[in-house]
mmCIF file of C-alpha atoms in Angstrom:
data_model
loop_
_atom_site.group_PDB
_atom_site.id
_atom_site.type_symbol
_atom_site.label_atom_id
_atom_site.label_comp_id
_atom_site.label_asym_id
_atom_site.label_seq_id
_atom_site.Cartn_x
_atom_site.Cartn_y
_atom_site.Cartn_z
ATOM 1 C CA MET A 24 17.441 3.564 20.353
ATOM 2 C CA ASP A 25 19.549 1.657 22.583
ATOM 3 C CA ALA A 26 22.756 0.505 21.444
ATOM 4 C CA ILE A 27 24.813 -2.390 23.623
ATOM 5 C CA ALA A 28 28.483 -3.405 23.006
ATOM 6 C CA SER A 29 27.562 -6.240 21.705
ATOM 7 C CA PRO A 30 30.623 -9.089 22.787
ATOM 8 C CA ARG A 31 30.256 -10.319 19.046
ATOM 9 C CA LYS A 32 32.271 -7.722 17.528
ATOM 10 C CA MET A 33 35.830 -8.470 19.519
ATOM 11 C CA PRO A 34 36.963 -11.256 17.325
ATOM 12 C CA MET A 35 36.887 -9.016 14.606
ATOM 13 C CA LEU A 36 38.566 -7.081 15.887
ATOM 14 C CA GLU A 37 41.140 -8.938 16.568
ATOM 15 C CA MET A 38 42.217 -10.067 13.409
ATOM 16 C CA PRO A 39 44.478 -7.557 11.121
ATOM 17 C CA GLN A 40 42.454 -5.519 8.963
ATOM 18 C CA ASP A 41 43.310 -7.053 6.291
ATOM 19 C CA GLN A 42 41.259 -9.795 7.033
ATOM 20 C CA GLN A 43 38.483 -8.084 8.904
ATOM 21 C CA ALA A 44 37.583 -7.115 5.473
ATOM 22 C CA PHE A 45 37.924 -10.192 2.996
ATOM 23 C CA ALA A 46 36.494 -11.581 6.478
ATOM 24 C CA ILE A 47 32.962 -8.996 6.193
ATOM 25 C CA VAL A 48 32.771 -9.616 2.863
ATOM 26 C CA ASP A 49 32.391 -13.483 2.937
ATOM 27 C CA LEU A 50 29.880 -12.939 5.606
ATOM 28 C CA ILE A 51 27.516 -10.068 3.355
ATOM 29 C CA TYR A 52 27.514 -13.351 0.639
ATOM 30 C CA GLU A 53 26.438 -15.601 2.460
ATOM 31 C CA ALA A 54 23.925 -12.699 4.239
ATOM 32 C CA ALA A 55 21.985 -13.640 0.880
ATOM 33 C CA PHE A 56 20.862 -17.508 1.396
ATOM 34 C CA ALA A 57 20.998 -17.159 4.739
ATOM 35 C CA ALA A 58 18.510 -14.144 5.450
ATOM 36 C CA GLU A 59 19.945 -14.792 9.473
ATOM 37 C CA LEU A 60 23.167 -14.099 9.154
ATOM 38 C CA TRP A 61 22.286 -10.253 8.384
ATOM 39 C CA PRO A 62 22.519 -8.839 12.285
ATOM 40 C CA GLU A 63 26.277 -10.029 12.090
ATOM 41 C CA VAL A 64 27.606 -8.621 9.090
ATOM 42 C CA LEU A 65 25.729 -5.594 10.690
ATOM 43 C CA ALA A 66 27.744 -6.718 14.290
ATOM 44 C CA ALA A 67 30.966 -7.616 11.738
ATOM 45 C CA ALA A 68 30.983 -3.602 10.213
ATOM 46 C CA SER A 69 29.897 -2.147 13.209
ATOM 47 C CA ALA A 70 33.313 -3.720 15.163
ATOM 48 C CA ILE A 71 36.193 -2.628 12.393
ATOM 49 C CA SER A 72 34.345 1.219 12.122
ATOM 50 C CA ARG A 73 34.568 1.475 15.602
ATOM 51 C CA SER A 74 30.735 1.888 15.358
ATOM 52 C CA ALA A 75 27.958 1.611 19.134
ATOM 53 C CA ASN A 76 25.488 0.003 16.655
ATOM 54 C CA SER A 77 24.292 -0.327 12.907
ATOM 55 C CA ALA A 78 20.892 -0.690 11.106
ATOM 56 C CA ILE A 79 19.209 -1.885 7.232
ATOM 57 C CA PHE A 80 16.066 0.375 6.684
ATOM 58 C CA VAL A 81 13.976 -0.232 3.624
ATOM 59 C CA VAL A 82 11.459 2.751 3.140
ATOM 60 C CA SER A 83 8.966 2.881 0.087
ATOM 61 C CA ASP A 84 6.343 5.413 -0.461
ATOM 62 C CA HIS A 85 3.798 1.942 -0.516
ATOM 63 C CA SER A 86 5.163 0.164 2.491
ATOM 64 C CA PRO A 87 5.135 0.002 5.598
ATOM 65 C CA VAL A 88 9.688 1.113 7.059
ATOM 66 C CA ARG A 89 11.142 -1.985 7.539
ATOM 67 C CA ALA A 90 14.180 -2.048 9.721
ATOM 68 C CA ILE A 91 16.867 -4.811 11.438
ATOM 69 C CA THR A 92 19.944 -4.679 13.192
ATOM 70 C CA GLU A 93 22.524 -6.117 15.542
ATOM 71 C CA THR A 94 20.433 -8.440 17.629
ATOM 72 C CA HIS A 95 21.385 -7.462 21.267
ATOM 73 C CA VAL A 96 18.939 -4.034 19.450
ATOM 74 C CA GLN A 97 16.272 -5.313 17.650
ATOM 75 C CA ALA A 98 13.757 -5.315 20.038
ATOM 76 C CA SER A 99 15.536 -1.657 20.988
ATOM 77 C CA LEU A 100 14.855 -0.385 17.244
ATOM 78 C CA ASP A 101 11.570 -3.185 17.152
ATOM 79 C CA GLU A 102 9.909 -0.936 19.729
ATOM 80 C CA PHE A 103 11.861 2.621 17.981
ATOM 81 C CA MET A 104 10.348 2.050 14.670
ATOM 82 C CA LYS A 105 6.639 1.766 16.832
ATOM 83 C CA GLY A 106 6.666 5.420 17.706
ATOM 84 C CA ASP A 107 6.081 8.390 14.899
ATOM 85 C CA THR A 108 9.156 10.476 16.328
ATOM 86 C CA TRP A 109 11.719 8.585 13.302
ATOM 87 C CA ARG A 110 8.987 10.136 10.761
ATOM 88 C CA PHE A 111 9.685 13.830 12.109
ATOM 89 C CA SER A 112 13.336 13.777 11.669
ATOM 90 C CA GLU A 113 15.633 16.091 9.329
ATOM 91 C CA SER A 114 18.112 13.391 8.984
ATOM 92 C CA VAL A 115 16.000 10.744 8.036
ATOM 93 C CA LYS A 116 14.106 13.165 5.224
ATOM 94 C CA ARG A 117 17.505 14.386 4.279
ATOM 95 C CA MET A 118 18.571 10.661 3.282
ATOM 96 C CA CYS A 119 16.033 9.575 1.703
ATOM 97 C CA ALA A 120 16.192 13.324 -0.285
ATOM 98 C CA THR A 121 19.550 12.728 -1.400
ATOM 99 C CA GLN A 122 20.049 9.241 -1.929
ATOM 100 C CA PRO A 123 24.401 9.272 -1.032
ATOM 101 C CA ALA A 124 25.760 7.133 -3.279
ATOM 102 C CA SER A 125 28.404 6.681 -0.645
ATOM 103 C CA PHE A 126 28.799 6.142 3.242
ATOM 104 C CA VAL A 127 28.400 10.157 3.889
ATOM 105 C CA ARG A 128 28.214 12.097 8.273
ATOM 106 C CA VAL A 129 25.017 12.890 8.454
ATOM 107 C CA ASP A 130 25.589 15.787 10.477
ATOM 108 C CA ASP A 131 26.974 18.063 6.984
ATOM 109 C CA PHE A 132 23.403 17.541 5.245
ATOM 110 C CA ILE A 133 21.290 19.391 7.936
ATOM 111 C CA THR A 134 22.237 22.809 10.198
ATOM 112 C CA TYR A 135 22.971 23.165 13.185
ATOM 113 C CA GLU A 136 19.511 24.754 13.678
ATOM 114 C CA GLU A 137 17.180 21.904 11.580
ATOM 115 C CA ILE A 138 20.011 18.502 13.843
ATOM 116 C CA GLU A 139 19.091 21.279 17.439
ATOM 117 C CA ARG A 140 15.124 20.825 16.607
ATOM 118 C CA ASP A 141 15.318 16.931 15.314
ATOM 119 C CA PRO A 142 13.491 15.278 18.165
ATOM 120 C CA ASP A 143 15.381 11.718 16.555
ATOM 121 C CA HIS A 144 18.814 13.147 17.164
ATOM 122 C CA LYS A 145 17.875 14.627 20.565
ATOM 123 C CA SER A 146 16.722 11.431 21.307
ATOM 124 C CA ALA A 147 20.191 9.555 20.549
ATOM 125 C CA THR A 148 22.435 12.107 22.221
ATOM 126 C CA ALA A 149 20.428 11.487 24.949
ATOM 127 C CA PHE A 150 21.428 8.465 25.223
ATOM 128 C CA GLY A 151 24.744 8.662 24.872
ATOM 129 C CA ILE A 152 24.858 8.397 20.539
ATOM 130 C CA GLY A 153 26.362 11.098 18.399
ATOM 131 C CA PRO A 154 27.783 10.060 14.925
ATOM 132 C CA HIS A 155 26.236 9.741 12.486
ATOM 133 C CA LEU A 156 27.207 7.495 9.118
ATOM 134 C CA CYS A 157 24.051 6.718 5.822
ATOM 135 C CA THR A 158 24.261 6.195 2.266
ATOM 136 C CA ALA A 159 21.225 4.833 0.520
ATOM 137 C CA ILE A 160 21.061 2.434 -1.838
ATOM 138 C CA PRO A 161 17.546 1.950 -4.591
ATOM 139 C CA MET A 162 16.138 -1.461 -5.165
ATOM 140 C CA PRO A 163 14.230 -2.605 -8.469
ATOM 141 C CA GLY A 164 11.016 -1.711 -6.328
ATOM 142 C CA GLY A 165 11.014 1.890 -5.626
ATOM 143 C CA GLU A 166 11.929 1.026 -2.013
ATOM 144 C CA LEU A 167 15.622 2.702 -0.423
ATOM 145 C CA VAL A 168 17.419 0.441 0.796
ATOM 146 C CA LEU A 169 19.164 2.315 3.728
ATOM 147 C CA PHE A 170 22.826 1.931 6.188
ATOM 148 C CA VAL A 171 23.139 3.135 9.115
ATOM 149 C CA PHE A 172 26.006 3.243 11.082
ATOM 150 C CA GLN A 173 26.276 5.733 14.277
ATOM 151 C CA ARG A 174 28.802 6.070 17.304
ATOM 152 C CA TRP A 175 28.642 6.851 20.814
ATOM 153 C CA LEU A 176 29.466 10.524 21.821
ATOM 154 C CA LYS A 177 32.230 10.193 23.329
ATOM 155 C CA ASP A 178 34.314 7.876 20.599
ATOM 156 C CA GLY A 179 34.221 11.139 18.358
ATOM 157 C CA ARG A 180 33.443 12.034 14.324
ATOM 158 C CA TYR A 181 33.848 9.445 12.027
ATOM 159 C CA ASP A 182 37.099 10.225 10.338
ATOM 160 C CA GLN A 183 38.163 9.172 6.635
ATOM 161 C CA ALA A 184 39.568 5.573 7.632
ATOM 162 C CA ALA A 185 36.630 4.542 9.025
ATOM 163 C CA ILE A 186 34.038 6.105 6.410
ATOM 164 C CA ASP A 187 36.587 4.562 3.630
ATOM 165 C CA LEU A 188 36.088 1.650 5.443
ATOM 166 C CA LEU A 189 32.734 1.069 4.503
ATOM 167 C CA ASN A 190 32.398 2.548 1.064
ATOM 168 C CA GLY A 191 35.137 -0.154 0.475
ATOM 169 C CA LEU A 192 32.527 -3.132 1.545
ATOM 170 C CA ARG A 193 29.579 -0.229 0.161
ATOM 171 C CA PRO A 194 29.182 -2.325 -3.198
ATOM 172 C CA HIS A 195 29.416 -5.819 -1.992
ATOM 173 C CA LEU A 196 26.013 -4.550 0.459
ATOM 174 C CA ALA A 197 24.109 -3.328 -2.238
ATOM 175 C CA ARG A 198 24.590 -5.960 -4.586
ATOM 176 C CA THR A 199 23.380 -8.137 -1.796
ATOM 177 C CA SER A 200 20.576 -6.087 -1.198
ATOM 178 C CA LEU A 201 19.589 -6.982 -4.897
ATOM 179 C CA VAL A 202 20.259 -10.782 -4.336
ATOM 180 C CA ALA A 203 18.506 -10.900 -1.838
ATOM 181 C CA GLY A 204 15.518 -9.526 -2.575
ATOM 182 C CA ARG A 205 15.007 -11.137 -6.169
ATOM 183 C CA LEU A 206 15.419 -14.960 -3.895
ATOM 184 C CA GLY A 207 13.313 -14.351 -1.335
ATOM 185 C CA LEU A 208 10.285 -13.317 -3.671
ATOM 186 C CA GLU A 209 11.600 -16.544 -5.555
ATOM 187 C CA ARG A 210 11.303 -18.022 -2.576
ATOM 188 C CA GLU A 211 7.312 -17.145 -2.212
ATOM 189 C CA ARG A 212 6.947 -17.502 -5.592
ATOM 190 C CA THR A 213 7.514 -21.022 -4.456
ATOM 191 C CA ALA A 214 5.171 -21.470 -1.779
ATOM 192 C CA VAL A 215 2.205 -19.813 -3.431
ATOM 193 C CA SER A 216 2.663 -22.349 -6.620
ATOM 194 C CA ILE A 217 3.247 -24.843 -3.721
ATOM 195 C CA LEU A 218 -0.461 -24.066 -2.175
ATOM 196 C CA GLY A 219 -1.931 -24.146 -5.984
ATOM 197 C CA GLU A 220 -0.743 -27.950 -6.824
ATOM 198 C CA ILE A 221 -3.471 -28.819 -3.502
ATOM 199 C CA GLY A 222 -6.031 -26.368 -5.404
ATOM 200 C CA LEU A 223 -6.193 -24.164 -2.934
ATOM 201 C CA PRO A 224 -5.617 -19.505 -4.251
ATOM 202 C CA ALA A 225 -3.026 -17.969 -2.698
ATOM 203 C CA ALA A 226 -0.828 -14.601 -2.327
ATOM 204 C CA ILE A 227 2.377 -13.408 -0.835
ATOM 205 C CA MET A 228 1.561 -9.654 0.142
ATOM 206 C CA SER A 229 3.686 -6.904 1.933
ATOM 207 C CA GLY A 230 2.438 -4.840 5.306
ATOM 208 C CA SER A 231 0.472 -2.595 3.325
ATOM 209 C CA GLY A 232 -1.336 -4.677 1.154
ATOM 210 C CA ARG A 233 0.794 -5.013 -1.983
ATOM 211 C CA ALA A 234 0.474 -7.523 -3.709
ATOM 212 C CA LEU A 235 3.880 -9.424 -4.283
ATOM 213 C CA THR A 236 3.355 -12.520 -6.133
ATOM 214 C CA ALA A 237 0.189 -15.098 -6.577
ATOM 215 C CA ASN A 238 -0.360 -18.351 -8.331
ATOM 216 C CA ARG A 239 -3.115 -18.863 -10.701
ATOM 217 C CA PHE A 240 -5.110 -19.979 -8.201
ATOM 218 C CA PHE A 241 -5.560 -16.256 -6.461
ATOM 219 C CA ASP A 242 -5.444 -14.303 -10.528
ATOM 220 C CA ASP A 243 -8.240 -16.432 -11.599
ATOM 221 C CA MET A 244 -11.047 -15.285 -9.157
ATOM 222 C CA ALA A 245 -11.656 -11.995 -10.643
ATOM 223 C CA ASP A 246 -14.708 -12.027 -9.265
ATOM 224 C CA VAL A 247 -13.823 -11.429 -4.879
ATOM 225 C CA PHE A 248 -9.787 -9.823 -4.853
ATOM 226 C CA LEU A 249 -9.985 -7.104 -6.285
ATOM 227 C CA PRO A 250 -7.160 -4.501 -7.904
ATOM 228 C CA THR A 251 -6.461 -1.329 -5.700
ATOM 229 C CA ASP A 252 -4.348 1.644 -6.213
ATOM 230 C CA HIS A 253 -0.724 1.064 -5.891
ATOM 231 C CA GLY A 254 -0.814 -2.401 -6.747
ATOM 232 C CA GLY A 255 -3.399 -3.559 -3.517
ATOM 233 C CA ILE A 256 -5.817 -6.268 -3.052
ATOM 234 C CA ALA A 257 -9.614 -5.836 -1.583
ATOM 235 C CA ILE A 258 -12.392 -8.220 -1.376
ATOM 236 C CA ALA A 259 -15.350 -7.378 -4.099
ATOM 237 C CA ASP A 260 -18.305 -8.523 -1.008
ATOM 238 C CA GLN A 261 -18.745 -5.314 0.587
ATOM 239 C CA THR A 262 -19.382 -6.951 4.162
ATOM 240 C CA ALA A 263 -15.861 -9.019 3.900
ATOM 241 C CA ASN A 264 -13.504 -6.158 2.529
ATOM 242 C CA PRO A 265 -13.110 -3.772 5.660
ATOM 243 C CA LEU A 266 -12.579 -6.713 7.439
ATOM 244 C CA PHE A 267 -9.133 -7.857 5.334
ATOM 245 C CA GLN A 268 -8.361 -4.574 5.416
ATOM 246 C CA GLN A 269 -8.329 -3.874 8.980
ATOM 247 C CA ALA A 270 -6.689 -7.460 8.732
ATOM 248 C CA ILE A 271 -4.062 -6.125 6.713
ATOM 249 C CA ALA A 272 -3.858 -2.935 9.375
ATOM 250 C CA GLN A 273 -3.636 -4.969 12.445
ATOM 251 C CA ASN A 274 -0.948 -7.139 11.193
ATOM 252 C CA ARG A 275 1.824 -4.726 11.937
ATOM 253 C CA ASP A 276 1.467 -4.720 15.629
ATOM 254 C CA ASN A 277 0.329 -8.309 16.412
ATOM 255 C CA ARG A 278 0.641 -10.480 13.312
ATOM 256 C CA VAL A 279 -1.815 -13.160 14.290
ATOM 257 C CA VAL A 280 -3.893 -15.307 11.878
ATOM 258 C CA ARG A 281 -7.379 -14.076 10.875
ATOM 259 C CA SER A 282 -10.117 -15.369 9.382
ATOM 260 C CA ILE A 283 -12.408 -13.295 7.030
ATOM 261 C CA PRO A 284 -15.721 -15.209 6.031
ATOM 262 C CA VAL A 285 -16.842 -14.462 1.842
ATOM 263 C CA ALA A 286 -20.411 -14.832 1.656
ATOM 264 C CA ALA A 287 -21.736 -16.740 -1.736
ATOM 265 C CA THR A 288 -22.288 -15.441 -4.806
ATOM 266 C CA LYS A 289 -24.753 -16.759 -7.630
ATOM 267 C CA GLY A 290 -22.335 -18.517 -9.242
ATOM 268 C CA ARG A 291 -20.111 -19.472 -6.685
ATOM 269 C CA PRO A 292 -19.775 -20.715 -2.691
ATOM 270 C CA GLY A 293 -19.024 -19.248 0.244
ATOM 271 C CA LEU A 294 -14.658 -18.721 1.275
ATOM 272 C CA VAL A 295 -13.248 -18.016 4.199
ATOM 273 C CA VAL A 296 -9.801 -15.984 3.749
ATOM 274 C CA GLN A 297 -6.739 -16.229 5.261
ATOM 275 C CA LEU A 298 -4.520 -14.183 6.440
ATOM 276 C CA LEU A 299 -1.417 -15.157 7.629
ATOM 277 C CA PRO A 300 1.530 -13.692 9.485
ATOM 278 C CA LEU A 301 5.060 -14.087 7.806
ATOM 279 C CA CYS A 302 7.250 -13.967 10.695
ATOM 280 C CA ARG A 303 11.106 -14.036 8.912
ATOM 281 C CA ALA A 304 12.417 -10.568 10.262
ATOM 282 C CA ALA A 305 15.734 -10.745 8.489
ATOM 283 C CA HIS A 306 14.326 -12.478 5.395
ATOM 284 C CA ASP A 307 11.286 -9.688 4.759
ATOM 285 C CA ILE A 308 13.791 -7.509 5.440
ATOM 286 C CA PHE A 309 14.819 -7.575 1.207
ATOM 287 C CA SER A 310 11.494 -8.876 -0.589
ATOM 288 C CA GLY A 311 9.057 -6.904 1.709
ATOM 289 C CA ALA A 312 7.105 -9.792 2.492
ATOM 290 C CA ASP A 313 5.042 -9.955 5.240
ATOM 291 C CA LEU A 314 1.425 -11.642 4.159
ATOM 292 C CA LEU A 315 0.067 -15.048 3.179
ATOM 293 C CA ALA A 316 -2.995 -15.333 1.601
ATOM 294 C CA VAL A 317 -5.193 -18.107 1.666
ATOM 295 C CA ALA A 318 -9.255 -18.453 0.588
ATOM 296 C CA THR A 319 -10.222 -21.693 0.788
ATOM 297 C CA THR A 320 -13.637 -22.711 -0.453
ATOM 298 C CA VAL A 321 -17.059 -22.995 2.410
ATOM 299 C CA GLY A 322 -18.662 -27.025 2.045
ATOM 300 C CA THR A 323 -21.695 -28.289 2.030
ATOM 301 C CA GLY A 324 -20.881 -31.120 3.756
ATOM 302 C CA VAL A 325 -19.357 -31.536 7.043
ATOM 303 C CA SER A 326 -15.411 -32.900 5.824
ATOM 304 C CA ILE A 327 -12.911 -31.434 8.596
ATOM 305 C CA PRO A 328 -9.306 -30.581 6.998
ATOM 306 C CA SER A 329 -6.814 -32.846 8.190
ATOM 307 C CA PRO A 330 -3.861 -31.520 11.489
ATOM 308 C CA ASN A 331 -1.871 -30.433 8.468
ATOM 309 C CA VAL A 332 -3.940 -27.988 7.025
ATOM 310 C CA LEU A 333 -5.282 -26.546 9.682
ATOM 311 C CA SER A 334 -1.387 -26.258 11.122
ATOM 312 C CA GLY A 335 -0.889 -23.955 7.586
ATOM 313 C CA LEU A 336 -4.117 -22.032 8.116
ATOM 314 C CA PHE A 337 -4.494 -20.959 11.553
ATOM 315 C CA ASP A 338 -0.507 -21.589 12.626
ATOM 316 C CA LEU A 339 -1.165 -24.230 15.258
ATOM 317 C CA THR A 340 1.242 -26.764 16.830
ATOM 318 C CA PRO A 341 0.432 -30.620 15.820
ATOM 319 C CA ALA A 342 -1.580 -31.593 18.356
ATOM 320 C CA GLU A 343 -3.429 -28.357 18.551
ATOM 321 C CA ALA A 344 -4.352 -29.539 15.037
ATOM 322 C CA ARG A 345 -5.030 -33.204 16.462
ATOM 323 C CA LEU A 346 -7.733 -31.589 19.239
ATOM 324 C CA ALA A 347 -9.197 -29.304 16.964
ATOM 325 C CA VAL A 348 -9.815 -31.643 14.234
ATOM 326 C CA GLU A 349 -11.671 -34.530 17.291
ATOM 327 C CA LEU A 350 -13.543 -30.856 18.554
ATOM 328 C CA ALA A 351 -14.594 -30.695 14.396
ATOM 329 C CA SER A 352 -15.588 -33.656 14.568
ATOM 330 C CA GLY A 353 -18.550 -33.318 17.754
ATOM 331 C CA HIS A 354 -16.492 -34.774 20.389
ATOM 332 C CA SER A 355 -16.581 -32.848 23.795
ATOM 333 C CA VAL A 356 -12.561 -31.490 25.287
ATOM 334 C CA GLN A 357 -12.831 -34.760 27.389
ATOM 335 C CA GLU A 358 -13.738 -36.956 25.356
ATOM 336 C CA ALA A 359 -11.476 -35.581 22.948
ATOM 337 C CA ALA A 360 -8.649 -35.891 24.878
ATOM 338 C CA MET A 361 -9.064 -39.056 25.630
ATOM 339 C CA GLU A 362 -9.098 -39.967 21.844
ATOM 340 C CA ILE A 363 -5.510 -38.347 20.864
ATOM 341 C CA GLY A 364 -4.611 -39.509 25.167
ATOM 342 C CA ILE A 365 -2.995 -36.271 26.530
ATOM 343 C CA ALA A 366 -4.410 -34.368 30.491
ATOM 344 C CA VAL A 367 -8.123 -33.145 29.925
ATOM 345 C CA LYS A 368 -6.214 -29.988 31.736
ATOM 346 C CA SER A 369 -3.995 -30.149 28.703
ATOM 347 C CA ALA A 370 -6.513 -30.517 26.011
ATOM 348 C CA ARG A 371 -8.644 -27.115 27.505
ATOM 349 C CA THR A 372 -4.791 -25.019 27.998
ATOM 350 C CA TYR A 373 -4.603 -25.833 23.873
ATOM 351 C CA LEU A 374 -8.071 -24.503 23.467
ATOM 352 C CA GLU A 375 -7.262 -21.579 24.663
ATOM 353 C CA ARG A 376 -4.179 -20.799 22.553
ATOM 354 C CA ILE A 377 -6.562 -22.323 19.918
ATOM 355 C CA PHE A 378 -9.179 -19.896 20.457
ATOM 356 C CA ARG A 379 -6.438 -16.864 20.107
ATOM 357 C CA LYS A 380 -5.272 -18.210 16.507
ATOM 358 C CA THR A 381 -8.468 -18.343 15.303
ATOM 359 C CA GLU A 382 -10.288 -15.785 17.129
ATOM 360 C CA THR A 383 -13.187 -17.529 17.701
ATOM 361 C CA SER A 384 -14.515 -17.678 21.258
ATOM 362 C CA ARG A 385 -16.604 -20.469 22.158
ATOM 363 C CA GLN A 386 -16.383 -23.931 20.919
ATOM 364 C CA SER A 387 -18.848 -24.144 18.510
ATOM 365 C CA GLU A 388 -18.168 -20.811 16.746
ATOM 366 C CA LEU A 389 -14.663 -23.179 16.990
ATOM 367 C CA VAL A 390 -16.065 -25.748 15.301
ATOM 368 C CA ALA A 391 -18.448 -23.628 12.205
ATOM 369 C CA LEU A 392 -15.011 -21.906 11.777
ATOM 370 C CA LEU A 393 -13.422 -25.629 11.099
ATOM 371 C CA LYS A 394 -15.967 -26.978 8.631
ATOM 372 C CA SER A 395 -15.641 -24.106 6.760
ATOM 373 C CA ALA A 396 -11.994 -24.347 5.901
ATOM 374 C CA TRP A 397 -13.700 -27.377 3.176
ATOM 375 C CA SER A 398 -11.494 -30.043 2.552
ATOM 376 C CA PHE A 399 -8.026 -29.588 1.306
ATOM 377 C CA SER A 400 -6.191 -32.483 2.383
#
């Protein structure tokens, strides 16, 4: 993973050391309620420990690893996590097994031979990264949160003073990790409850498909959604379920809206299950919320959802949603453009975006899908 000097670290270094620590503790507790501040917390902690970079990893037996780092290297971390080399790292496995209750020098826990064959260590060394510090914080849900700091080779081994500084922050990091996770799930419960108020069955899921929270309408659909091992969800319909599971797996890479039709049965109309990615990486790092699943009934009439509902179901912009409604109402692209007051060229551009977001390729296919998302407006 690339590590690049961050200009945001400099103001922290200009403060007296005791003020630095107080400022970081305040920032840590702010991050519990404002998740976008976690990269700033990491940058500040890196600054006082003379680290090149730092990151948070959330490891679980039943979910993909989630990670966040300082803003200037988040893209590099995302790319690094797509590869498999870190999965074979002796240092990663040792830290997960040991779960150090304070910050420790990672190299103290692995042998010279293990260091030499560790692919992650070789990659870091080639880039100029050397010593690592790590601590682990177990979460109530079974996840393990790892805080990792790394130094440039030229800056040498972490001294005890730097370790003591980070250990002084550790209790605050532990408390806010727990708070952030609980607050995150409370926000998701609120979201599915609001959807329930307008009659939409909904559930929040992790990237692995584990159900984190659901509203009563979703829970009442036991003939549609089945529980699986490790808290997962499957669709009872044997045609729809492979599409549903594939959509969950593919969300980890491309994070687009998926629409899965579920055939009608005796006593129940057909459904469309929408999977919408939750794209708030900083928030999801602790709550584990990656997907929103929403089920909508297929109507027997020709009702079209409102632009607001289409925006929520398919992540359409307001302009795209208005165009979609006009097209679903039977208008041509030219007529729809005239109705909403935009150029035909712009309407065609919007239509291409709508196709991508709804995973359709023809206007007739799009209209059929939109009509299936029966009116909850």
